[in-house]
PDB file of C-alpha atoms in Angstrom:
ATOM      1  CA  UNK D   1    -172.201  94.488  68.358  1.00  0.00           C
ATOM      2  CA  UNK D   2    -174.159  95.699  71.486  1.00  0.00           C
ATOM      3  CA  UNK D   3    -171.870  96.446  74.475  1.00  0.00           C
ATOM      4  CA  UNK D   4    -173.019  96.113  77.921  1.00  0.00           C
ATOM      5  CA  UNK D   5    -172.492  99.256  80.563  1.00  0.00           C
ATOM      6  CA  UNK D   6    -169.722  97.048  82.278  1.00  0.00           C
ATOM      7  CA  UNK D   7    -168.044  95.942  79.406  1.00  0.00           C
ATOM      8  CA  UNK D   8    -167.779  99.790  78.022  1.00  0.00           C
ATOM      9  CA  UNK D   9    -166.748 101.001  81.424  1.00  0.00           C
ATOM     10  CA  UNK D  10    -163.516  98.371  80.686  1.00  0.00           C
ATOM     11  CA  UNK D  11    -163.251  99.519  77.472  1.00  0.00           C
ATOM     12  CA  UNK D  12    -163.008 103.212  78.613  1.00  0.00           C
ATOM     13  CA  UNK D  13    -160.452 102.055  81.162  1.00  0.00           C
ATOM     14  CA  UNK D  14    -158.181 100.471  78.799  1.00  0.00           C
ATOM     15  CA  UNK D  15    -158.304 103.215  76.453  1.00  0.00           C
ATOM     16  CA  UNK D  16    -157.359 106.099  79.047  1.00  0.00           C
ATOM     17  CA  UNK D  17    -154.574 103.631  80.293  1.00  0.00           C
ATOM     18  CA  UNK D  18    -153.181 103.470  76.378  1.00  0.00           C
ATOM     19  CA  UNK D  19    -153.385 107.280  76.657  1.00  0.00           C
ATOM     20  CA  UNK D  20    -151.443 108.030  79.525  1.00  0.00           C
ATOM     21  CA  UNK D  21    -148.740 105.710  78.961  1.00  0.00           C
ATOM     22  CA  UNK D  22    -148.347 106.815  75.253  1.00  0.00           C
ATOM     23  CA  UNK D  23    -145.715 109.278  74.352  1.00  0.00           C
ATOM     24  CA  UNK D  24    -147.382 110.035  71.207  1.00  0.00           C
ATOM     25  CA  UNK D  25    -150.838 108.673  69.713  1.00  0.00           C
ATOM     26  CA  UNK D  26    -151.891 108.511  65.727  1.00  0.00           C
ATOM     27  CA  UNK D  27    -155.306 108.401  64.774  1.00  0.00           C
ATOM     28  CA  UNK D  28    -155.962 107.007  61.087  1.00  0.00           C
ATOM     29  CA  UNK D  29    -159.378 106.251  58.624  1.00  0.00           C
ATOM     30  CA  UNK D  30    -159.810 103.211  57.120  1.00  0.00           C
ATOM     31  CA  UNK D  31    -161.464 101.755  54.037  1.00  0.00           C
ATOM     32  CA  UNK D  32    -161.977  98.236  52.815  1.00  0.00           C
ATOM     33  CA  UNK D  33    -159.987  97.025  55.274  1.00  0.00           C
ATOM     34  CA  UNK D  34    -159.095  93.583  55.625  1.00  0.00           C
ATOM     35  CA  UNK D  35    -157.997  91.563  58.791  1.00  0.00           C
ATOM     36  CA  UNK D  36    -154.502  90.845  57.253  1.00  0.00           C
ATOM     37  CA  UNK D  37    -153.859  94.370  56.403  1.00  0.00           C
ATOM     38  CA  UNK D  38    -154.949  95.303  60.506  1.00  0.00           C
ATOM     39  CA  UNK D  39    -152.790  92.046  60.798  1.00  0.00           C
ATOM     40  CA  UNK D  40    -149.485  93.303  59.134  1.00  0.00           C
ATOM     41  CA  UNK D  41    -150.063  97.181  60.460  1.00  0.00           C
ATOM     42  CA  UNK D  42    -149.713  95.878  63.660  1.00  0.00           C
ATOM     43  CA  UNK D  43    -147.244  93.920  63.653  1.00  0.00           C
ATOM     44  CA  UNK D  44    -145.364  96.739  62.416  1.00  0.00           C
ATOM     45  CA  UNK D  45    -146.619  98.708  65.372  1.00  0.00           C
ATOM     46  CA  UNK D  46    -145.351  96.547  67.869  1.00  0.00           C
ATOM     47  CA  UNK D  47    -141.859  95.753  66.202  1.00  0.00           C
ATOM     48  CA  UNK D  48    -141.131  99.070  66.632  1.00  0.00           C
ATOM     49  CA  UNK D  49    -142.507  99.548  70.991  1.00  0.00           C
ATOM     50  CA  UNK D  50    -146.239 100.926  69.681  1.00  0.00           C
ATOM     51  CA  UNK D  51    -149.850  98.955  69.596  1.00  0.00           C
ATOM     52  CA  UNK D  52    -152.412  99.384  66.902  1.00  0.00           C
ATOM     53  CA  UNK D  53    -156.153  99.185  67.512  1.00  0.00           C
ATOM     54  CA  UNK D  54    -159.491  99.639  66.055  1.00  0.00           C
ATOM     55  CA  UNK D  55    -161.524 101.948  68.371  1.00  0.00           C
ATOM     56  CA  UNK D  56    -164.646 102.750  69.110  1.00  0.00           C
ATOM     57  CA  UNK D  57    -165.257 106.548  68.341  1.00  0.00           C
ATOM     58  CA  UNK D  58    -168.164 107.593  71.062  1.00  0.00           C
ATOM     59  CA  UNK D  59    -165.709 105.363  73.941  1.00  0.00           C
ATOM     60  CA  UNK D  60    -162.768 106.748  72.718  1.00  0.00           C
ATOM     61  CA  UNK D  61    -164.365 110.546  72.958  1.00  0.00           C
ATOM     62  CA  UNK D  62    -165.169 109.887  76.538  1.00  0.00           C
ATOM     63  CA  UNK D  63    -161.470 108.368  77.424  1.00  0.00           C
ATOM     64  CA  UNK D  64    -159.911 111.607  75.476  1.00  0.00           C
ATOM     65  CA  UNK D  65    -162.185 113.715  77.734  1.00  0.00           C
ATOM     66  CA  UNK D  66    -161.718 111.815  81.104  1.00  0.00           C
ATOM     67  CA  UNK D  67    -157.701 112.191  80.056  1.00  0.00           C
ATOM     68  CA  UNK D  68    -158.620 116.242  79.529  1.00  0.00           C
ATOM     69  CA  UNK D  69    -157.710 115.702  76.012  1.00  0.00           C
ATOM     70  CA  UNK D  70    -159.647 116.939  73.438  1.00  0.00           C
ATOM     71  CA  UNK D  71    -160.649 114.704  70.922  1.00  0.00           C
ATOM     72  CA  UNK D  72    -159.648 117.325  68.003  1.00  0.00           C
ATOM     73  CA  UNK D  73    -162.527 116.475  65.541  1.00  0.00           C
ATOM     74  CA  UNK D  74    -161.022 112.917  64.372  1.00  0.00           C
ATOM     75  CA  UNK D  75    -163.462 110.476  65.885  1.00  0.00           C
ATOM     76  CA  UNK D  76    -166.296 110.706  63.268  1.00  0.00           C
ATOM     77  CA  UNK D  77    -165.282 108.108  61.234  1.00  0.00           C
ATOM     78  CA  UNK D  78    -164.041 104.702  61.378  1.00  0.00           C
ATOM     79  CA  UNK D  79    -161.023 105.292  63.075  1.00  0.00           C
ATOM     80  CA  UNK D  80    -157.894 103.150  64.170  1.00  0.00           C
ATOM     81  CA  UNK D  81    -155.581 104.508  66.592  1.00  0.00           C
ATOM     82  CA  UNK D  82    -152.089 103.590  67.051  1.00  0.00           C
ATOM     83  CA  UNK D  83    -150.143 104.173  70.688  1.00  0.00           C
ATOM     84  CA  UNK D  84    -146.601 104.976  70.772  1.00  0.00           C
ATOM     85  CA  UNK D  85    -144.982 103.761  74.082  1.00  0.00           C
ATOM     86  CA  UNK D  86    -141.606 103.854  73.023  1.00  0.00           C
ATOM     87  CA  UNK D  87    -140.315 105.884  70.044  1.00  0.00           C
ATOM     88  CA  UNK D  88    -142.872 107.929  68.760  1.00  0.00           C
ATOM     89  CA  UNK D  89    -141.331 108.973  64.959  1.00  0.00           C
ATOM     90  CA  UNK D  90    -140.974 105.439  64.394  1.00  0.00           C
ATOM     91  CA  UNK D  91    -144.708 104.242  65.171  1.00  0.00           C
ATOM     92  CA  UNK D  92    -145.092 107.436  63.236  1.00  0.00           C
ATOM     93  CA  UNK D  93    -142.997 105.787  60.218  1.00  0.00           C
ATOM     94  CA  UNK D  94    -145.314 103.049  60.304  1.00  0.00           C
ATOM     95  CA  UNK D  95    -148.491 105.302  60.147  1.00  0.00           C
ATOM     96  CA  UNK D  96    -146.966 107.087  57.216  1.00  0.00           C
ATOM     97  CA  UNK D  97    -146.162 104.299  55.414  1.00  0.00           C
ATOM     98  CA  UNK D  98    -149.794 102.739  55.515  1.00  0.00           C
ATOM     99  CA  UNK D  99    -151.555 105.659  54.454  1.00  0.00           C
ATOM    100  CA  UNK D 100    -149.530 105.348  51.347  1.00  0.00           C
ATOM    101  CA  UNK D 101    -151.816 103.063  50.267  1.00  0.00           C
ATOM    102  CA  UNK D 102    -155.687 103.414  49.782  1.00  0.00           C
ATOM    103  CA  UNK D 103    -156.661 101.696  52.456  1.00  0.00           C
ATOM    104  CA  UNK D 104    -155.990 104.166  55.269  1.00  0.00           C
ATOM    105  CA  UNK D 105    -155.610 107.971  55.866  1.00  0.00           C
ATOM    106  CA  UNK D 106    -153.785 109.597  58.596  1.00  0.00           C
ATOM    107  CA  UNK D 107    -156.593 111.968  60.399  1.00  0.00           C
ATOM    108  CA  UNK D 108    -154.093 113.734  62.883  1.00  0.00           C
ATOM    109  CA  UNK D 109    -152.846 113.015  66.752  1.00  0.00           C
ATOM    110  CA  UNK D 110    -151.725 113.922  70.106  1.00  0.00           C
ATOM    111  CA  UNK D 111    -148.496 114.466  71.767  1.00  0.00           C
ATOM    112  CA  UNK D 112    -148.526 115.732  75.130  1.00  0.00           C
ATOM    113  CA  UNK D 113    -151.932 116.806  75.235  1.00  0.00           C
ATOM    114  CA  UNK D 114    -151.337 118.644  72.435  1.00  0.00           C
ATOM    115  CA  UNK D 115    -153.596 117.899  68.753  1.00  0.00           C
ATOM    116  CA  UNK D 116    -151.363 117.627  66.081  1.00  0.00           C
ATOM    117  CA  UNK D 117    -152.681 117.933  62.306  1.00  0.00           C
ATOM    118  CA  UNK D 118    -152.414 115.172  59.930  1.00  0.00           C
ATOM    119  CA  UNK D 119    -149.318 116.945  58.481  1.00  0.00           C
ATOM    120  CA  UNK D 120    -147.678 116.881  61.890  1.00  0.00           C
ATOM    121  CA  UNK D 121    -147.903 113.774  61.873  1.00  0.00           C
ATOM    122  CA  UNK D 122    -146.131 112.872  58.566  1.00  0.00           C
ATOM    123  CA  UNK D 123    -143.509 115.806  59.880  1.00  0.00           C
ATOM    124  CA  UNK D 124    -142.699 113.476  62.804  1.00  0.00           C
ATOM    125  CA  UNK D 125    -142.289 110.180  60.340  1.00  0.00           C
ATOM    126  CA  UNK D 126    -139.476 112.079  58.973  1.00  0.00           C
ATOM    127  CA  UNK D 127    -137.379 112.226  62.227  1.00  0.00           C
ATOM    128  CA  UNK D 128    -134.752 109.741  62.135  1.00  0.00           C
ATOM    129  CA  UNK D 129    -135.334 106.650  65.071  1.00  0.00           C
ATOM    130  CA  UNK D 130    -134.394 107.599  68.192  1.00  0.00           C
ATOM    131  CA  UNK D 131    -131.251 105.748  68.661  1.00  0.00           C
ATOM    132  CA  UNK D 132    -129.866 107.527  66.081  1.00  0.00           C
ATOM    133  CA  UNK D 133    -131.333 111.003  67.825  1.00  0.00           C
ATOM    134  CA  UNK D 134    -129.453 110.012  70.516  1.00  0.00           C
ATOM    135  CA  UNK D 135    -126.057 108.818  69.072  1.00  0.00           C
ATOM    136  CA  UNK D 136    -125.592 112.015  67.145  1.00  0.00           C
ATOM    137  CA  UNK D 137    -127.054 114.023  70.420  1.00  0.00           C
ATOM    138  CA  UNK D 138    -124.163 112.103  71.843  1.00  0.00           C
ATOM    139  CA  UNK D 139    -121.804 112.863  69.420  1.00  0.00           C
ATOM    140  CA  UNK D 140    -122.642 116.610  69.445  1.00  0.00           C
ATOM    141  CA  UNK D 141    -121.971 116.740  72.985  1.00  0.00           C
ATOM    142  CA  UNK D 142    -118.631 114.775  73.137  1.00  0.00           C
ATOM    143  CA  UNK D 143    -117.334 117.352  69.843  1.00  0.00           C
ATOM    144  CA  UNK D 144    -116.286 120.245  71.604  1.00  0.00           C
ATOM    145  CA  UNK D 145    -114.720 118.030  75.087  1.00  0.00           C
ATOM    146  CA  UNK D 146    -112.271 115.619  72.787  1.00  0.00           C
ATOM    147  CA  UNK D 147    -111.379 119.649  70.974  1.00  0.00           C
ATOM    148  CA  UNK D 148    -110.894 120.743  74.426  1.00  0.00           C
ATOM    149  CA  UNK D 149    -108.876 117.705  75.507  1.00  0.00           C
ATOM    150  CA  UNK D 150    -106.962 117.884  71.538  1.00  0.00           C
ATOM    151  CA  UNK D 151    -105.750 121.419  72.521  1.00  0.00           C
ATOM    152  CA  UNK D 152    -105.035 120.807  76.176  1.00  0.00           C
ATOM    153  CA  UNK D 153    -102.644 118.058  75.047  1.00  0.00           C
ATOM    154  CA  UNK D 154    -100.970 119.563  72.024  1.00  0.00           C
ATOM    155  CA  UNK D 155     -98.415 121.496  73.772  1.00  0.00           C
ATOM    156  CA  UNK D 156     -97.429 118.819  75.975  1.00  0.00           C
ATOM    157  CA  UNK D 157     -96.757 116.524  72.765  1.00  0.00           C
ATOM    158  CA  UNK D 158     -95.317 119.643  70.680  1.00  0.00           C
ATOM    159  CA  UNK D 159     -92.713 119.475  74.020  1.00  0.00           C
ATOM    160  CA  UNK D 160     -92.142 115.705  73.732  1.00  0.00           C
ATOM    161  CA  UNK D 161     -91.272 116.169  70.104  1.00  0.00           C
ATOM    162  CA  UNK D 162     -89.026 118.117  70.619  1.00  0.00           C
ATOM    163  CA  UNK D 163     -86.783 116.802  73.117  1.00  0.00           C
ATOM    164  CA  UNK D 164     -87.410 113.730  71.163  1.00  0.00           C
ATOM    165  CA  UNK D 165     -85.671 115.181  68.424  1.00  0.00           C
ATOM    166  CA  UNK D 166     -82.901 117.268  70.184  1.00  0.00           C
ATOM    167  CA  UNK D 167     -82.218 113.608  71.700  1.00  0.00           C
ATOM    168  CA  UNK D 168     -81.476 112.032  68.401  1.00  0.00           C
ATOM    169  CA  UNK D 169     -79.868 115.102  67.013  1.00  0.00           C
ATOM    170  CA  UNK D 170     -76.736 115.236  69.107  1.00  0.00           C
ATOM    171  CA  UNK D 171     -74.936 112.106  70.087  1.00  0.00           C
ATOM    172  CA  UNK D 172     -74.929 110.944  73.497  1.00  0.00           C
ATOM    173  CA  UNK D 173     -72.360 111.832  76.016  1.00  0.00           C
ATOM    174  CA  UNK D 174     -69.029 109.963  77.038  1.00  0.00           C
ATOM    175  CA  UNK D 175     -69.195 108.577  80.004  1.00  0.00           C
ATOM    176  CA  UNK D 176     -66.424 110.010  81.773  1.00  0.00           C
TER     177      UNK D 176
END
């Protein structure tokens, strides 16, 4: 399909918009693809704050370049490239998990400018989701202030045990 010079300007637009609001971005091959596979992919995608499209290689070049990205060598073949906006290890979890089949093949990505290999890519699947990042980020912090707090406290309850005790080891006094 023939594109007019307006409607690839838009097209250019949209992709360098994807781009900079991306955290991370995963470019894949595909083969023998069929609309309910690109269906389920990205539904996937956007279940999990990402967005999945098929892309047009010499447009895409050009948005990579306007973005002063380069394009690392992955736009040669059919390509589909899927935007992380949110949490980038999971949309990578989802990239991983379709080129576990035959019908697509993780080529590589970016991250901050920055090319990442295809194995970089399946690297950052691995990361756990980032709520979890954050709740044992979280937890790591808090550790050493409730040990802090634990030991600021203990002498003040070793005290109250034992006046507690002295108090119910000798009777009370008579009043008098």
């Amino acid at each position: 399909m023939a594109f007019t010079k307006e409607q690839k300007k838009e097209i250019i637009a949209s992709y360098e918009k994807w781009l900079k609001d991306a955290s991370a971005v995963y470019v894949m091959t595909y083969q023998k693809m069929r609309m309910k596979d690109i269906d389920a992919l990205r539904a996937d995608a956007r279940e999990v704050g990402g967005e999945l499209h098929v892309v047009k290689n010499t447009l895409m070049k050009i948005a990579l370049e306007n973005c002063g990205m380069s394009d690392g060598g992955y736009f040669s073949d059919s390509s589909i490239v899927a935007f992380a906006f949110e949490d980038a290890p999971s949309v990578a979890k989802v990239v991983d998990k379709a080129s576990s089949s035959d019908l697509f093949a993780v080529k590589g990505g970016f991250m901050d400018g920055k090319v990442l290999d295809a194995q970089s890519v399946i690297a950052l699947s691995k990361l756990p989701p980032l709520p979890q990042m954050r709740a044992q980020l979280l937890a790591l912090i808090q550790t050493p202030a409730t040990q802090l707090v634990r030991t600021i406290s203990e002498p003040a309850r070793q005290v109250a045990a034992v006046v507690k005790a002295y108090s119910e080891k000798s009777p009370a006094p008579a009043a008098g």
